[in-house]
PDB file of C-alpha atoms in Angstrom:
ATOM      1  CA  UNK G   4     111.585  79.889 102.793  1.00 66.00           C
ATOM      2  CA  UNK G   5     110.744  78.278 105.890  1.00 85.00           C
ATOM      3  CA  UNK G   6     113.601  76.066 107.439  1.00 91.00           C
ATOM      4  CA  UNK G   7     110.492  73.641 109.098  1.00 93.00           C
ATOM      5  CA  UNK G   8     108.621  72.962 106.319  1.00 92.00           C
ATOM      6  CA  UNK G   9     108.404  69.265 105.713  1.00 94.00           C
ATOM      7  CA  UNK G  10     110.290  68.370 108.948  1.00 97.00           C
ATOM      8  CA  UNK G  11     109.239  65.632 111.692  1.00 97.00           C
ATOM      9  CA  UNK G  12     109.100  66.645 115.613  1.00 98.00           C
ATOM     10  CA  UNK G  13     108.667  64.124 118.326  1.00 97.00           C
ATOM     11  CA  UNK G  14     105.867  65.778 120.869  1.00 97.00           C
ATOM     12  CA  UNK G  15     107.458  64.958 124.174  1.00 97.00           C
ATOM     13  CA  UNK G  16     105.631  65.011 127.442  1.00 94.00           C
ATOM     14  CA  UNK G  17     103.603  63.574 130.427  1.00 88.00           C
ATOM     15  CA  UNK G  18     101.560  60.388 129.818  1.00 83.00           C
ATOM     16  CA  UNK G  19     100.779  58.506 132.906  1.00 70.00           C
ATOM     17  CA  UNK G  20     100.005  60.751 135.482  1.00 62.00           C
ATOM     18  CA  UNK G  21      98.905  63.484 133.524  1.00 63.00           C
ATOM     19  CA  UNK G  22      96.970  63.804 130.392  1.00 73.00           C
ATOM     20  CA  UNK G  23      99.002  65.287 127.091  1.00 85.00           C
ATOM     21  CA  UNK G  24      96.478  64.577 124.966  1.00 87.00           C
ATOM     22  CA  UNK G  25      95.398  68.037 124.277  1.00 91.00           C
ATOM     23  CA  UNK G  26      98.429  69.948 123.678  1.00 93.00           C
ATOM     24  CA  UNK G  27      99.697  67.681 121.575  1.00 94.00           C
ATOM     25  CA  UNK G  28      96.780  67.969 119.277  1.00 94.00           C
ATOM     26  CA  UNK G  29      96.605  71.531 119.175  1.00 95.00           C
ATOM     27  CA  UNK G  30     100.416  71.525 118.044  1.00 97.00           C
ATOM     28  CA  UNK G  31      99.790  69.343 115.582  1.00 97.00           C
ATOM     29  CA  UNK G  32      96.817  71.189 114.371  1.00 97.00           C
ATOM     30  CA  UNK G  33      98.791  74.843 114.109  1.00 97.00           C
ATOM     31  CA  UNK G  34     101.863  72.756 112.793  1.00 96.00           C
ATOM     32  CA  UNK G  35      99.566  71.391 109.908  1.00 96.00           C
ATOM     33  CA  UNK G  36     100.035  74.340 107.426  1.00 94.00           C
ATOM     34  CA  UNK G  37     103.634  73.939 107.515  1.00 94.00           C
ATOM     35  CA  UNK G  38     103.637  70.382 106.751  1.00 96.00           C
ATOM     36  CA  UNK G  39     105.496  69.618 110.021  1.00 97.00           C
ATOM     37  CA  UNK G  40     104.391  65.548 110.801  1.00 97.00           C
ATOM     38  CA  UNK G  41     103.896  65.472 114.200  1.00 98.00           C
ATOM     39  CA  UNK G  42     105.301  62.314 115.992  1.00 96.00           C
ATOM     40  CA  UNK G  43     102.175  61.823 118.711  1.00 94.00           C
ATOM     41  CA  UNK G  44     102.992  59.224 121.158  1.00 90.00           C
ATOM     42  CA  UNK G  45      99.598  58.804 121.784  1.00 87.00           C
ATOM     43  CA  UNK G  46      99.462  57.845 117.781  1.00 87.00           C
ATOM     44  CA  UNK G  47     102.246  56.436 116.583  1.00 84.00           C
ATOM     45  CA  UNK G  48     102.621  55.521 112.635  1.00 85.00           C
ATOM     46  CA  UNK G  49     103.939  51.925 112.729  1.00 79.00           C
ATOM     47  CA  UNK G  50     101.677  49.084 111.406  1.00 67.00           C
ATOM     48  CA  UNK G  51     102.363  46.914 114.465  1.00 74.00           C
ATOM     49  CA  UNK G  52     101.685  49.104 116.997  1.00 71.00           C
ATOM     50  CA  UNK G  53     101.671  48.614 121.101  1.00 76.00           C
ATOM     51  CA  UNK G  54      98.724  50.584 122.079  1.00 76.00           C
ATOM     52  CA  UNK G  55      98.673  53.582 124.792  1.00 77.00           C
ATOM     53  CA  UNK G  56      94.950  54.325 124.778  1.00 76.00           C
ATOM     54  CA  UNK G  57      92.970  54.676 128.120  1.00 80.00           C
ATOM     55  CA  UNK G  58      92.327  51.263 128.495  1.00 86.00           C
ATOM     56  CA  UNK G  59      96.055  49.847 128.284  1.00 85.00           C
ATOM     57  CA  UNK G  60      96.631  52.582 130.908  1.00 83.00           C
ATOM     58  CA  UNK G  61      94.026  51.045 132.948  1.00 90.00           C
ATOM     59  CA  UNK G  62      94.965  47.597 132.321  1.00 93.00           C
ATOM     60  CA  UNK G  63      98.343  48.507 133.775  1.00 90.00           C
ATOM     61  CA  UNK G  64      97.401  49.849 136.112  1.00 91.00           C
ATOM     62  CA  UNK G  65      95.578  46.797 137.277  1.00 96.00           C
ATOM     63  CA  UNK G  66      98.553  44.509 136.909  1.00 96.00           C
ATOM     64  CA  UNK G  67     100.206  46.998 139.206  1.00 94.00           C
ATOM     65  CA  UNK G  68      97.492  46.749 141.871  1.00 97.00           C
ATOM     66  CA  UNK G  69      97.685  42.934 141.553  1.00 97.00           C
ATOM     67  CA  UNK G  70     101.648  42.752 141.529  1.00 97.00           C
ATOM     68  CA  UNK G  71     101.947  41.900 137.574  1.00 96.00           C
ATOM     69  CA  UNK G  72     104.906  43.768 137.315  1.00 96.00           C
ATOM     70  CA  UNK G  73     106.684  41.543 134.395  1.00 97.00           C
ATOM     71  CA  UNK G  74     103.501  41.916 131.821  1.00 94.00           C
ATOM     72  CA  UNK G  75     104.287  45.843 133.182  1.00 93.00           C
ATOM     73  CA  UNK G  76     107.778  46.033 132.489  1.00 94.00           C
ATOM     74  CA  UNK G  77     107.216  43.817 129.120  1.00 93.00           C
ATOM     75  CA  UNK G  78     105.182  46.579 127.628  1.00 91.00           C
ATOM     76  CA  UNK G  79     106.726  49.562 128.731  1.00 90.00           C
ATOM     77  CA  UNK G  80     110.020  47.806 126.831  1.00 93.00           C
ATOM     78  CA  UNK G  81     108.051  47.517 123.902  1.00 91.00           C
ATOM     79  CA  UNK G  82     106.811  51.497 124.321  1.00 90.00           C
ATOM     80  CA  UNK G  83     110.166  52.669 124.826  1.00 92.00           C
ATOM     81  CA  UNK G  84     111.490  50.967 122.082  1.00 92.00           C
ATOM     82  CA  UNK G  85     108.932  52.674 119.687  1.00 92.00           C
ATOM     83  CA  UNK G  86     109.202  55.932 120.964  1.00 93.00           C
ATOM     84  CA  UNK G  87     112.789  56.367 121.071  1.00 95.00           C
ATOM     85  CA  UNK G  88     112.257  55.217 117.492  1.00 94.00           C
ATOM     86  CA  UNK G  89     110.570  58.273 116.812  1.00 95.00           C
ATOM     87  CA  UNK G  90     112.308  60.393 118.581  1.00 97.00           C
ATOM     88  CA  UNK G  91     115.324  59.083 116.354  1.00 96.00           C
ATOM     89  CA  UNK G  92     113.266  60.319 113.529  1.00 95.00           C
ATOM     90  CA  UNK G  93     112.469  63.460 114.122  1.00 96.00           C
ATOM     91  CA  UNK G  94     114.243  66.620 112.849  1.00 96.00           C
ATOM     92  CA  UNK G  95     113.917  68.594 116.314  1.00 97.00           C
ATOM     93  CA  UNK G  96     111.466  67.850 119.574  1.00 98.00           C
ATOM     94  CA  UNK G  97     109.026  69.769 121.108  1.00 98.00           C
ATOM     95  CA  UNK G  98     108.568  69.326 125.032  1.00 96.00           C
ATOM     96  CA  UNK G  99     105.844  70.138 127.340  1.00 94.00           C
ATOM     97  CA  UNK G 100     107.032  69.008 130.756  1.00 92.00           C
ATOM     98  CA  UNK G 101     105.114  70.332 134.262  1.00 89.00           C
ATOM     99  CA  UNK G 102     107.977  70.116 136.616  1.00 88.00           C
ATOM    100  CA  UNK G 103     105.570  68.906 139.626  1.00 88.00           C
ATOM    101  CA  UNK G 104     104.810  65.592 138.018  1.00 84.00           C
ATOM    102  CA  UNK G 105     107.541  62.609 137.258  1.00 83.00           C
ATOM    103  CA  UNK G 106     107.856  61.712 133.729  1.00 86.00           C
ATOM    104  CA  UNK G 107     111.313  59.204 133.214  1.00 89.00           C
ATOM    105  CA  UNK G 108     110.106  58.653 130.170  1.00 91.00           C
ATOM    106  CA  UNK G 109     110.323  62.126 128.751  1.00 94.00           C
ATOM    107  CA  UNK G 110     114.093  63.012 130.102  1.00 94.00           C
ATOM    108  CA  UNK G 111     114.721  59.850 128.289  1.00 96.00           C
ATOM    109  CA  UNK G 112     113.611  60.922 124.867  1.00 96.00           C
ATOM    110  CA  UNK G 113     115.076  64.602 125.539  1.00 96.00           C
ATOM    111  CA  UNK G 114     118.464  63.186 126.260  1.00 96.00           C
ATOM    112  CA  UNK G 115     118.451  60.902 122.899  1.00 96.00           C
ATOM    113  CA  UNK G 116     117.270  63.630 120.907  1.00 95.00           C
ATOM    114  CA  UNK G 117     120.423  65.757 122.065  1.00 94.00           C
ATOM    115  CA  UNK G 118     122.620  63.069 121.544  1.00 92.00           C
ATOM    116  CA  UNK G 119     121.419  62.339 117.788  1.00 81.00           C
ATOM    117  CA  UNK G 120     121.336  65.311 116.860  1.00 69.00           C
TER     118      UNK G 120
END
């Protein structure tokens, strides 16, 4: 018996500065057979969601540039709240960090993970 089968895992990893699109889909592809769901910020299940598709990212980025910093911080609220909703979910995590590149975002989830579990 496998002790994963039908669990949830939270893929945690860079977003903004660094694309983590593709591992996360080739997880979640080799996870597939064990009926692991995969928790894919990139795709998250809720019905209302708060998008974080390559044109939010550039949209923030432009209310950066032009000093917009409360729509910023308004959606990034909204994105942590949903992710650390996930993360709450999940059975276990899986984390691809790259040490050179910032991501606050991903200690955050690893540190709830360890404390809920």
């Amino acid at each position: 018996m496998n002790l994963l089968y039908k669990t949830k895992t939270y893929l945690v990893g860079h977003m903004q500065y660094l694309s983590g699109r593709d591992w996360r889909e080739e997880v979640t592809e080799k996870l597939a057979p064990l009926e692991i769901t995969c928790f894919n910020p990139y795709k998250k299940p809720f019905i209302k969601d708060v998008e974080e598709d390559e044109a939010s990212r550039q949209e923030m980025e432009t209310w950066m540039k032009t000093k917009q910093y409360d729509r910023v911080t308004e959606r990034l609220k909204t994105v942590r709240a949903y992710d650390l909703n996930l993360v709450d979910r999940s059975d276990f995590i899986i984390a691809h960090l790259v040490p050179d590149v910032a991501s606050w975002g991903s200690a955050e989830e690893i540190v709830t993970a360890v404390r809920m579990k």
